[in-house]
Coordinates of C-alpha atoms in Angstrom, one line a residue:
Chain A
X1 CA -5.4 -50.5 -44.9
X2 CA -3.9 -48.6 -47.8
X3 CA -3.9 -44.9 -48.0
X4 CA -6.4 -44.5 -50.5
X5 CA -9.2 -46.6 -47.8
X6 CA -7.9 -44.8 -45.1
X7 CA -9.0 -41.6 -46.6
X8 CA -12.4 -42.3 -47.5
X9 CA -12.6 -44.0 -43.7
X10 CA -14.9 -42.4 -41.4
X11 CA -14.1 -39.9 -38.6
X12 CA -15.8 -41.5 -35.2
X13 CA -17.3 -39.2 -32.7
X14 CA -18.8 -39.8 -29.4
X15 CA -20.8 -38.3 -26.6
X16 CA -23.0 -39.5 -23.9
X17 CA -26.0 -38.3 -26.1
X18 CA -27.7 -35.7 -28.2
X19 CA -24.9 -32.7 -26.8
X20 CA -21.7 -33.9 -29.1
X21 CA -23.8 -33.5 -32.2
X22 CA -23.0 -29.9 -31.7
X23 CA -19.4 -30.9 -32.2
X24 CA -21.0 -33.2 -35.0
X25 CA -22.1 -30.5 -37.0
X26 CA -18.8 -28.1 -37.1
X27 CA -16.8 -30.8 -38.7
X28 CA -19.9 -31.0 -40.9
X29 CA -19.0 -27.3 -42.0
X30 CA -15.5 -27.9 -41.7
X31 CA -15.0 -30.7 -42.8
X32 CA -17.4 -31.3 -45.5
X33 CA -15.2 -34.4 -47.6
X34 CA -15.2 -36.5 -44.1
X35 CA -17.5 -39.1 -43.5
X36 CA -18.9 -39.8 -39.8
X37 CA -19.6 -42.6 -37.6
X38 CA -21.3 -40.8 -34.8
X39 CA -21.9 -42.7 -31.5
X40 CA -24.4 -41.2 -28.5
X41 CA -24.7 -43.2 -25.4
X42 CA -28.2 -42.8 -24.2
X43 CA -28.7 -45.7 -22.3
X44 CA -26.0 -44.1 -19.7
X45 CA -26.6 -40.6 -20.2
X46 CA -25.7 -38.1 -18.3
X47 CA -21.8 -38.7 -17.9
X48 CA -20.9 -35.7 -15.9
X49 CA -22.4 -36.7 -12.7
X50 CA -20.7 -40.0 -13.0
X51 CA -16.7 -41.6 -11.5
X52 CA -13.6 -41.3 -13.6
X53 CA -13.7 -45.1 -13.7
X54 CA -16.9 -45.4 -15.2
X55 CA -16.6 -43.0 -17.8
X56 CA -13.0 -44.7 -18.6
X57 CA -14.9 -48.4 -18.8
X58 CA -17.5 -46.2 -20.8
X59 CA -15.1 -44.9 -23.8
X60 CA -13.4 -47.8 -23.7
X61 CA -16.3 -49.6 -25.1
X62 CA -17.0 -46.9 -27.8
X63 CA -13.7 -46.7 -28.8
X64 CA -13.9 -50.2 -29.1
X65 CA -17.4 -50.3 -31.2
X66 CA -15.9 -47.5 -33.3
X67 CA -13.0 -49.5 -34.4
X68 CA -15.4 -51.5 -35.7
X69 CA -16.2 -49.4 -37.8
X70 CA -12.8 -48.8 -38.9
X71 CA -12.2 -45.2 -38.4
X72 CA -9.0 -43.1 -38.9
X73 CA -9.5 -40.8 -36.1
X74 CA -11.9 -40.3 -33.1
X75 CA -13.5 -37.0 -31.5
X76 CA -14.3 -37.4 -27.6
X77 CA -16.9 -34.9 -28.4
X78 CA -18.0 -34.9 -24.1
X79 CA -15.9 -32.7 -21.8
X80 CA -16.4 -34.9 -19.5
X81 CA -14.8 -37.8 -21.1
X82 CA -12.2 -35.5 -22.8
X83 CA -11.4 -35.0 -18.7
X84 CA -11.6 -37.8 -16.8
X85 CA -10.7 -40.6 -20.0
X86 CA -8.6 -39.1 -22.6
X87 CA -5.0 -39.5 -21.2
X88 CA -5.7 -42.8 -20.4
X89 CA -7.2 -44.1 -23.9
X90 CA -5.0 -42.2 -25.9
X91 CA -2.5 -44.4 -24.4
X92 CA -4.1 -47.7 -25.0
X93 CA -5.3 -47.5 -28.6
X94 CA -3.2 -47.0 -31.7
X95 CA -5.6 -44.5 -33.5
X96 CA -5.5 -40.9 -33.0
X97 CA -8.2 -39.5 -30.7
X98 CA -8.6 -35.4 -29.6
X99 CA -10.8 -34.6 -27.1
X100 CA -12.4 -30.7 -26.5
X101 CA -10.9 -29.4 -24.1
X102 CA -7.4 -28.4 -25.4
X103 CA -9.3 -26.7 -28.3
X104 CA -11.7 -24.9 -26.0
X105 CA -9.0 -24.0 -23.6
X106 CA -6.6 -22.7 -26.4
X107 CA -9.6 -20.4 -28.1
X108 CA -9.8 -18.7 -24.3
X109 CA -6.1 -18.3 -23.9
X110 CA -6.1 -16.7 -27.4
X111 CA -9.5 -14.5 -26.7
X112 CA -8.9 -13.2 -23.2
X113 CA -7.6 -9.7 -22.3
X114 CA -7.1 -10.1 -18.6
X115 CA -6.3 -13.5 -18.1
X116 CA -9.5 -14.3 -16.3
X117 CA -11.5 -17.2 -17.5
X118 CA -14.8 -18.8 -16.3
X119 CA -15.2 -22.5 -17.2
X120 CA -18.9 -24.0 -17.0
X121 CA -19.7 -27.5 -17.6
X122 CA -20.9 -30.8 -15.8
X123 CA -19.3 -31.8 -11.7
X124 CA -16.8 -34.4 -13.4
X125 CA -15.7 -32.1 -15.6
X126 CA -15.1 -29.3 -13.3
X127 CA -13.7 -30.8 -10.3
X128 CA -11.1 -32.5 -12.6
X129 CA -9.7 -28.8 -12.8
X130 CA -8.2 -30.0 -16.4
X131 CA -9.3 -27.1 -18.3
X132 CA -7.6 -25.0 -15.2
X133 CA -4.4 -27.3 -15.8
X134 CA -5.0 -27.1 -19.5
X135 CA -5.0 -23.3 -19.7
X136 CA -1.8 -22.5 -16.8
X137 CA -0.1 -25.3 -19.0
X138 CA -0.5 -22.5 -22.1
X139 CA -0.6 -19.3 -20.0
X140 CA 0.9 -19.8 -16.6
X141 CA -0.2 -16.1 -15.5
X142 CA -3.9 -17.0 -15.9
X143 CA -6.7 -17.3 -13.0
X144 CA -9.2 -20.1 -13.9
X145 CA -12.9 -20.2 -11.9
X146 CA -14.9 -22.4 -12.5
X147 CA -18.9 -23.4 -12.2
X148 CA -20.5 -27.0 -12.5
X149 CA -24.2 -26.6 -13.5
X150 CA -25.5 -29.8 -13.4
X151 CA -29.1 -29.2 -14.4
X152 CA -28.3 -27.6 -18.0
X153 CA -28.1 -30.8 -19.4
X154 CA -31.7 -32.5 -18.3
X155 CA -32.9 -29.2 -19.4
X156 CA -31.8 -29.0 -22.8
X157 CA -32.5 -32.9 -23.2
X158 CA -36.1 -32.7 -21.7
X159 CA -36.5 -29.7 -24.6
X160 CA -36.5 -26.5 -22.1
X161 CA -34.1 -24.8 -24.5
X162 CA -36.0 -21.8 -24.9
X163 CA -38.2 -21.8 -22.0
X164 CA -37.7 -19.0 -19.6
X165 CA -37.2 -21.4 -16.3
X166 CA -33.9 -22.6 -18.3
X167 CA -32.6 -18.2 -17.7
X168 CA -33.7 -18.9 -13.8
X169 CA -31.6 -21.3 -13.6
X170 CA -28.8 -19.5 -15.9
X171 CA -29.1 -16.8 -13.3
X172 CA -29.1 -18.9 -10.2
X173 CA -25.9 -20.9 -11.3
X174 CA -24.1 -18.0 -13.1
X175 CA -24.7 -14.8 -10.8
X176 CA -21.4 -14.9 -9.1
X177 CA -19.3 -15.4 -13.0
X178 CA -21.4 -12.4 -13.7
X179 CA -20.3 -10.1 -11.3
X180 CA -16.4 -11.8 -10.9
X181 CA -14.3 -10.1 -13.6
X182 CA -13.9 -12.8 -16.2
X183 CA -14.0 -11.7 -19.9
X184 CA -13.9 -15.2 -21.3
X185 CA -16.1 -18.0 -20.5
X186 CA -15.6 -21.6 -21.9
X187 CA -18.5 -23.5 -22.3
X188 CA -17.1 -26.4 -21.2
X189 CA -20.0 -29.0 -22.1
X190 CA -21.4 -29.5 -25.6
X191 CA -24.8 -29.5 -24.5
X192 CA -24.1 -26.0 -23.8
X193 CA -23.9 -24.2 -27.2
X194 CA -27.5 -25.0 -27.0
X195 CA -27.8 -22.7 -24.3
X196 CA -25.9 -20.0 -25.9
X197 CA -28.2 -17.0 -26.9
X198 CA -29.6 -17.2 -23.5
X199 CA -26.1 -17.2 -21.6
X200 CA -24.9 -14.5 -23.9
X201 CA -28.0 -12.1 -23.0
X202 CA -27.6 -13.0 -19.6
X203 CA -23.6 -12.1 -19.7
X204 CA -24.1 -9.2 -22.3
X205 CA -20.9 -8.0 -24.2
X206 CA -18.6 -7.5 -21.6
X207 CA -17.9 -11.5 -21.3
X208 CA -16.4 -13.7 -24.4
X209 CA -18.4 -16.7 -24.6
X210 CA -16.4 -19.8 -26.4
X211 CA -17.8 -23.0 -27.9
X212 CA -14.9 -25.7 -28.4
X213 CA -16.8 -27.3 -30.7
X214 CA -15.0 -24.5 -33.8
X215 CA -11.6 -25.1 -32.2
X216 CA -12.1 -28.9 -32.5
X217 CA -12.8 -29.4 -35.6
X218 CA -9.9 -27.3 -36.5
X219 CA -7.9 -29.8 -34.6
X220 CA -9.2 -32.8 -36.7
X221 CA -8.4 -30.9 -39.9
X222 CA -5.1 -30.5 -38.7
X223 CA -4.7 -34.2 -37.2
X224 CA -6.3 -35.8 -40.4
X225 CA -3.8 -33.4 -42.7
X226 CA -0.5 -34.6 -40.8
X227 CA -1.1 -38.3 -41.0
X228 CA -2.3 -38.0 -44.7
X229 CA -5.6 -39.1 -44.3
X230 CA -7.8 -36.6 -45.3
X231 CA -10.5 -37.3 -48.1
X232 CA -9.9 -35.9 -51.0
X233 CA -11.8 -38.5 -52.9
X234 CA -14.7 -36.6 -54.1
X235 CA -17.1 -39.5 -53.1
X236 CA -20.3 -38.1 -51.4
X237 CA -19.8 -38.4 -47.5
X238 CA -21.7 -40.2 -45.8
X239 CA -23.1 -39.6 -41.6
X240 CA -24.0 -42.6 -39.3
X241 CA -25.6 -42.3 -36.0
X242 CA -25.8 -45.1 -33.4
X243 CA -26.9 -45.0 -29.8
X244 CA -27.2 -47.1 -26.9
X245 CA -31.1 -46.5 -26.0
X246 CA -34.0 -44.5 -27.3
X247 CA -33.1 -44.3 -31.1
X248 CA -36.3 -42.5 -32.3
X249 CA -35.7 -39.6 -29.3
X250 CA -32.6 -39.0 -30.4
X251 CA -33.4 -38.9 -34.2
X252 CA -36.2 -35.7 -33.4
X253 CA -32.8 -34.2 -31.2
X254 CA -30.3 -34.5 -34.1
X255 CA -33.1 -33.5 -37.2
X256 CA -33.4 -30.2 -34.8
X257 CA -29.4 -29.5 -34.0
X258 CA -28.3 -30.6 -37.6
X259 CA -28.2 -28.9 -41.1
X260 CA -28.9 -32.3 -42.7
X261 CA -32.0 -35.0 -42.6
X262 CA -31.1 -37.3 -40.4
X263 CA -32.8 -40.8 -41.4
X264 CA -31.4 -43.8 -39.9
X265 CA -30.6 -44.5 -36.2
X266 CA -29.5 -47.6 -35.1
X267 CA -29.4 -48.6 -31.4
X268 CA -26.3 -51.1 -30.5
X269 CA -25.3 -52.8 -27.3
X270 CA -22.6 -51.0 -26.2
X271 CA -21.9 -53.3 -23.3
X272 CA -21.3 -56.1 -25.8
X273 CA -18.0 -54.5 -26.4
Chain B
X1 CA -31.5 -73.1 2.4
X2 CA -33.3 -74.5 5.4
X3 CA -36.0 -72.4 7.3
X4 CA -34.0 -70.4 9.7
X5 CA -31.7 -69.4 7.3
X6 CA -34.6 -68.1 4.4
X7 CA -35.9 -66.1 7.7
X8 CA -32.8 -64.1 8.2
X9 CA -32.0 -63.9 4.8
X10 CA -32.0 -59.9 3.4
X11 CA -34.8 -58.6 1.4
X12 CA -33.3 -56.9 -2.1
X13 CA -34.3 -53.4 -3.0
X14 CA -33.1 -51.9 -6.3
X15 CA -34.1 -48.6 -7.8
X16 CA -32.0 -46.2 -10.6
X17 CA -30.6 -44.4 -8.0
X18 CA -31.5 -42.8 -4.7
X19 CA -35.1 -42.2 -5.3
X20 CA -35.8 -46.3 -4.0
X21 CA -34.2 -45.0 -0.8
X22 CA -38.0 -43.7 0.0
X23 CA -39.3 -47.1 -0.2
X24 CA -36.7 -48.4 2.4
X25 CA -37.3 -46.1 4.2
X26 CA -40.9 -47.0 4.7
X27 CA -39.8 -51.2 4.8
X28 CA -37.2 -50.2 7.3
X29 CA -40.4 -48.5 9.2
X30 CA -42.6 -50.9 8.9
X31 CA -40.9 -54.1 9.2
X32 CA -38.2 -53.3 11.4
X33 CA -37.0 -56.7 12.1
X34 CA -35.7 -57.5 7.9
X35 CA -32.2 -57.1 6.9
X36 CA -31.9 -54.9 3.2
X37 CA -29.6 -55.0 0.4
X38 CA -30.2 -51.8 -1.4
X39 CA -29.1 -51.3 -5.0
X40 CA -28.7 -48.0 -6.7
X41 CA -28.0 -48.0 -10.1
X42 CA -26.3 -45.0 -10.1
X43 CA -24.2 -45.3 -12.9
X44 CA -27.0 -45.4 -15.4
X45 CA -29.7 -43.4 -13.6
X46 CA -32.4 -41.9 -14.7
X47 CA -34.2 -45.1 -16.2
X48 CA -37.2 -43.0 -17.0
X49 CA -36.1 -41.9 -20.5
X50 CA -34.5 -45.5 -21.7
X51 CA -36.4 -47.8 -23.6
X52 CA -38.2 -51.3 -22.2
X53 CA -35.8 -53.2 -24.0
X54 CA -32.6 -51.7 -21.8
X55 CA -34.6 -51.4 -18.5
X56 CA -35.4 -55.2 -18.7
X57 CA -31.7 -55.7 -19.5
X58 CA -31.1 -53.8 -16.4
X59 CA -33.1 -55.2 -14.1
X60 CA -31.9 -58.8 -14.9
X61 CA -28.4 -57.6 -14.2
X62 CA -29.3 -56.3 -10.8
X63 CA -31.7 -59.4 -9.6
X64 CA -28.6 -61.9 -10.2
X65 CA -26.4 -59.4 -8.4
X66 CA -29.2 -59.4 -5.9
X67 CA -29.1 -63.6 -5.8
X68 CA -25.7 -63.8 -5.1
X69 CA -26.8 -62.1 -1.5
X70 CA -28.8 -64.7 -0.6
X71 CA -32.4 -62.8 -0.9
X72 CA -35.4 -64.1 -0.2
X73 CA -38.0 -61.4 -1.5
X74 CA -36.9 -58.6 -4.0
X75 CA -38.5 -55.0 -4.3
X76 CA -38.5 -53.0 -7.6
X77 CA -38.6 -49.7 -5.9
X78 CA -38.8 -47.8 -9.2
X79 CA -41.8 -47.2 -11.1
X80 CA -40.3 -47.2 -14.5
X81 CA -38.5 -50.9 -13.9
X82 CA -41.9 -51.6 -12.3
X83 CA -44.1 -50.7 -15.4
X84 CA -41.5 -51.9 -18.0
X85 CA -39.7 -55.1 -16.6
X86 CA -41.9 -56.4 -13.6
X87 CA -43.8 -58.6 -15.8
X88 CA -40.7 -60.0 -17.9
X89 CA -38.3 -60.8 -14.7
X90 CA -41.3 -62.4 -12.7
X91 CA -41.2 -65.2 -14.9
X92 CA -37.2 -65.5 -15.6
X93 CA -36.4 -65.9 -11.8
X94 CA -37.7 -68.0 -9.1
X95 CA -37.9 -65.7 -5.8
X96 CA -41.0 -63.4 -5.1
X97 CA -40.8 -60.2 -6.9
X98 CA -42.8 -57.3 -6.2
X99 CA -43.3 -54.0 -7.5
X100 CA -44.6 -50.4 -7.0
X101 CA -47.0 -49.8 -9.1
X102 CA -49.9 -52.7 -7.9
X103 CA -50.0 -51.5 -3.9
X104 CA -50.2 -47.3 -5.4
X105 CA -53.1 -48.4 -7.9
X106 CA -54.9 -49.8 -4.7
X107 CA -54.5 -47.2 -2.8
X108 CA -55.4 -44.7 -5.2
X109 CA -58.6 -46.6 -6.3
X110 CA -59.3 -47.3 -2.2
X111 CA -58.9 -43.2 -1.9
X112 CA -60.9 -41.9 -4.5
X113 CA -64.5 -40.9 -4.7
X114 CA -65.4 -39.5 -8.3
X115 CA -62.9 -42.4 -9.6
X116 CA -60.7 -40.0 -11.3
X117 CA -57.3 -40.1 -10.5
X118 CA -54.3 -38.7 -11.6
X119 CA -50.7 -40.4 -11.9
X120 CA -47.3 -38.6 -12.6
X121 CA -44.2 -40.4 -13.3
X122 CA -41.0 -40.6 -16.0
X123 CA -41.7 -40.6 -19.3
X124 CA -41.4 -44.7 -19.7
X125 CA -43.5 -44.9 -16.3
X126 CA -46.3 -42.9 -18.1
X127 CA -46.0 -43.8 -21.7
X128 CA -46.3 -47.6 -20.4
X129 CA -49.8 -46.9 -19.3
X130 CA -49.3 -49.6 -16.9
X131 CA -50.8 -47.5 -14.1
X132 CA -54.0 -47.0 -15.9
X133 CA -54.3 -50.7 -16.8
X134 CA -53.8 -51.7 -13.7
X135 CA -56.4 -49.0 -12.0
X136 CA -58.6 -50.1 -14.4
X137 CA -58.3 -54.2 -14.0
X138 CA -59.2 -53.0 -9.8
X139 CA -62.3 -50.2 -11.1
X140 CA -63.4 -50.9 -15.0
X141 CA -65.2 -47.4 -14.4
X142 CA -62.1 -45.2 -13.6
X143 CA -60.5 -42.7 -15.6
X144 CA -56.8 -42.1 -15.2
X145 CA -54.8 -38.8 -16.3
X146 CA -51.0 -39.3 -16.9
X147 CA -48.2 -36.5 -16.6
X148 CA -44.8 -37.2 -17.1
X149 CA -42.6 -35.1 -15.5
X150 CA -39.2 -35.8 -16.7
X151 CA -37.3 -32.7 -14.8
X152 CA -38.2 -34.1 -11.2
X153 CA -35.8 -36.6 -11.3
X154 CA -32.8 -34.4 -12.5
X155 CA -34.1 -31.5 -9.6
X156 CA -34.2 -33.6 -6.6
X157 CA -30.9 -35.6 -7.9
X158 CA -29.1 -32.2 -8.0
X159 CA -30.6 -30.5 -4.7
X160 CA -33.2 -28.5 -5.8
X161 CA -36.2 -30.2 -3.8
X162 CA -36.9 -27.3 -1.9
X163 CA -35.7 -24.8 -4.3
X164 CA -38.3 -21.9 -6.0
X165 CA -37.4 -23.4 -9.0
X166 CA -39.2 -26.2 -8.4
X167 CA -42.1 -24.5 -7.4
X168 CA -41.6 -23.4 -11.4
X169 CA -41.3 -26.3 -12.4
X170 CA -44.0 -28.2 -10.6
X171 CA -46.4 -25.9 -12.3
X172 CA -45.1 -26.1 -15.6
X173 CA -46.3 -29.4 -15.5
X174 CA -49.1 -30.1 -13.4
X175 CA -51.3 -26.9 -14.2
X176 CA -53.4 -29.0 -16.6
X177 CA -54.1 -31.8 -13.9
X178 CA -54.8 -29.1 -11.1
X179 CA -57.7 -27.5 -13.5
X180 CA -59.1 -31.3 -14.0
X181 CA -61.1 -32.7 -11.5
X182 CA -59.1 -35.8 -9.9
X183 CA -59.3 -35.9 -6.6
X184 CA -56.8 -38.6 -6.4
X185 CA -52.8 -38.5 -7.8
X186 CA -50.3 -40.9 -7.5
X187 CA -46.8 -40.1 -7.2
X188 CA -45.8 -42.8 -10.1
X189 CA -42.0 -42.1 -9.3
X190 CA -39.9 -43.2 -6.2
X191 CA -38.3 -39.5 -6.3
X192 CA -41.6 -37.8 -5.9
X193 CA -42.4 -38.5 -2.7
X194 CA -39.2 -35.8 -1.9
X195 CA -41.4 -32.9 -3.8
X196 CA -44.2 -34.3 -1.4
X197 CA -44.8 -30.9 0.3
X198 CA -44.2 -28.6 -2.7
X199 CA -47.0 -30.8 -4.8
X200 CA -49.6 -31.1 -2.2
X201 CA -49.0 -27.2 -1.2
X202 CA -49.8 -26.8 -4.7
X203 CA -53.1 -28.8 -4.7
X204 CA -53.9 -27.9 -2.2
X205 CA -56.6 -30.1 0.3
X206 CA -59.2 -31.2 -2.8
X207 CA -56.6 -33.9 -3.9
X208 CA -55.3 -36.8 -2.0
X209 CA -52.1 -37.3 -2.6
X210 CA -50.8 -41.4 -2.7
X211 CA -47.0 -42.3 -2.2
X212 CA -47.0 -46.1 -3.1
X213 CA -44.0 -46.3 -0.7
X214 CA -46.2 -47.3 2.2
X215 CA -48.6 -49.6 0.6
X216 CA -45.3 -51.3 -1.4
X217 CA -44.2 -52.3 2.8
X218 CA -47.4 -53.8 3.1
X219 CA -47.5 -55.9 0.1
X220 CA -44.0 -57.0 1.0
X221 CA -45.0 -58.2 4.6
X222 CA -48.2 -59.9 3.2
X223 CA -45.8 -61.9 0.9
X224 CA -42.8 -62.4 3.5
X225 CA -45.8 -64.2 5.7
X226 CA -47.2 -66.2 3.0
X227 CA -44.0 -67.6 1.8
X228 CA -43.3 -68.3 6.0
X229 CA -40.1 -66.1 5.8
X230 CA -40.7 -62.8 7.6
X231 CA -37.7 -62.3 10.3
X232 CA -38.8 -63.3 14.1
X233 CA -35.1 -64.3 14.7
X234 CA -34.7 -60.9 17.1
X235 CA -31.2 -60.9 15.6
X236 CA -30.3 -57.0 14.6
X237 CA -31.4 -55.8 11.3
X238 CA -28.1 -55.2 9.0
X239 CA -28.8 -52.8 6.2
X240 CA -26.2 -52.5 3.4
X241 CA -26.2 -51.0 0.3
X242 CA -24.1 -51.1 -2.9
X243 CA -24.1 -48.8 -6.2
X244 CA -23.3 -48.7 -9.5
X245 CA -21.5 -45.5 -9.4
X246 CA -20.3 -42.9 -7.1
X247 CA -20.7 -43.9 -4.0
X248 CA -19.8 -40.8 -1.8
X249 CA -22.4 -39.0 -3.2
X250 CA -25.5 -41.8 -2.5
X251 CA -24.0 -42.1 0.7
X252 CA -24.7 -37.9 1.4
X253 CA -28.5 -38.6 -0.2
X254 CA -29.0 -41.8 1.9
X255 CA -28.3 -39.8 5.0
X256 CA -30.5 -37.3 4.7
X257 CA -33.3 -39.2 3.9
X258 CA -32.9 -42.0 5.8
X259 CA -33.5 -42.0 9.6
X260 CA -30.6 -44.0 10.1
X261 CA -26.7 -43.2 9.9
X262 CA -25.6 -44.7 6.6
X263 CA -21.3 -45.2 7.1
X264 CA -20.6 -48.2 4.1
X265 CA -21.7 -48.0 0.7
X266 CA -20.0 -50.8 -1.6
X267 CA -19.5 -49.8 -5.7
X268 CA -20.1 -52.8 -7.8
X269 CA -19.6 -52.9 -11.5
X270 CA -23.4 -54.2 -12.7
X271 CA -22.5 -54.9 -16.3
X272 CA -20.6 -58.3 -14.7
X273 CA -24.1 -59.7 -13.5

């Protein structure tokens, strides 16, 4: 590809569903010149409850079907996947991929005053301990405690958002962060920032909440800048969505999450690849 | 195969994940003498929010894993592959296939007296409709109320059966059909029958409460005596069971449901069938 193509190529991003549109939308703000090839994989939603080795065969195939699609860079917008299938697929493909987690973990680093941070996302995710190694890799001096909550993400995907059972289970999962002395907490799943305002009035001021999702798209500006690629064409950009199941479900999800109207959603076989 | 051999040969079971666990349960119960090869789909559970098109896809993938054991009878123990691929598969393969959703219509129209029954289930389950057509094909005159109930899953998956929460949640969603006037309600969903006591509690005595589970064992003897294959060998019953994804946790679920000491579960990888 020439330079010129390669700018005006799309940015691919990828999650096991609705949650990495959150990460969608900040390089939206960011990032307003890119175009997007976003890729959600409903049919084998939730990820974070799932093996290493799946969720390694499953970004495989999307980094596949996203070279397709010829992009210059890829966004594992899933803490999961950034976890358990990063290392290994940055190895094997010659395209430059970031994942969510160094972002998120540098933003606590930078925010905390004691050196305590609370991590909450999905089982895979946590029992990896990679934002723990992540963070001690930055900040050696700093104590890491993390929480899985498994039930956030059915609850924000079956549309209990807002619904006072979602701050039951806030409290039930996130009593002990509460009264431990963190004063920065990750939230270490992008279905997450969904759940913000409620975990922010349940933590009040006293506890930093950070969404990777800001950080991350920093990252891509910087990745995009170093390799030349950034668009600077002035054409109109230009968003994609694809999924592996349920295309019209997802389309309500993403016109509620996203500053944009989202039209078109087209469901692909993502075992084909 | 010759006759001895069809005799002693396993009956397949296959649901999303653990919830078909409740319907061997009941086959191991009831016909103590058949060998079972369980499947758990487990790295794509839930089913109940994908579309028809993937669950067929599914369920073909799991019946020709389920051939290559040699089985002479295979059970859909999930009502969403029940209502959404029953029909499709029973004409692609040529072994006896039998669903959930037939035996808890026939119960439910055997139990009830003012013919108005209720069914909850997934989304798909529900949205299908199958339930209702099939009540209705058994008793043109009864009405049928549908609830989908698409946190149930998710809360008994991540241990919350006998959690307040769920207590919460239960009447979140079934508030409407308690104030109706079934006196009947099928637990459309191979998971329910673990929120059992919280949902009748909730009833109360005025509805009868039917777990297809039982009648599903039936329909399978009934069939494995027709086709002159049910087990009189006296050899010991083997179960084994294989999943799609993390198989230490299925292996926790399956022994505490199960009244029987699970030690082996096998991880396939179900996109090679």
């Amino acid at each position: 590809m020439d330079m010129d193509k390669r700018k005006t190529a799309p940015v691919g991003v990828f999650d096991s569903g609705v949650g990495g549109l959150t990460v969608a939308r900040e390089i939206m703000r960011q990032l307003p010149d890119e175009n997007i090839v976003y890729f959600g994989d409903t049919a084998r939603v939730p990820y974070g409850s799932k093996s290493k080795e799946n969720i390694i065969r499953f970004s495989r195939q999307i980094i596949r079907f996203l070279e397709t699609k010829n992009v210059k860079a890829i966004v594992i917008a899933c803490n999961t996947a950034s976890a358990l299938a990063l290392d290994v697929v940055k190895q094997e493909f010659n395209i430059p991929i970031i994942g969510v987690i160094v972002p998120g973990a540098r933003a606590a680093v930078r925010e905390t005053r004691n050196k305590k941070i609370g991590v909450v996302g999905t089982e895979g995710t946590i029992h990896s301990e990679m934002y723990t190694k992540v963070i001690q890799g930055m900040e050696p001096g700093a104590s890491v405690i993390g929480k899985p909550c498994p039930l956030f993400v059915p609850l924000v995907e079956e549309g209990f958002a807002k619904h006072h059972i979602t701050d039951e289970v806030i409290e039930i999962y996130l009593e002990e962060m509460k009264h431990s002395d963190v004063d920065t907490m990750i939230l270490g799943c992008t279905h997450y920032p969904l759940l913000r305002s409620k975990i922010m009035a349940y933590f009040g001021e006293k506890v930093h909440i950070v969404n990777p999702a800001y950080e991350t798209a920093l990252d891509l500006k910087r990745v995009l800048e170093e390799q030349g690629t950034a668009n600077d064409s002035g054409n109109l950009n230009k968003y994609e969505f694809y999924v592996s199941d349920a295309a019209e479900k997802f389309k309500q999800f993403a016109n509620s999450i996203l500053p944009y109207n989202v039209e078109t959603i087209t469901q692909i076989n993502i075992e084909e690849y």
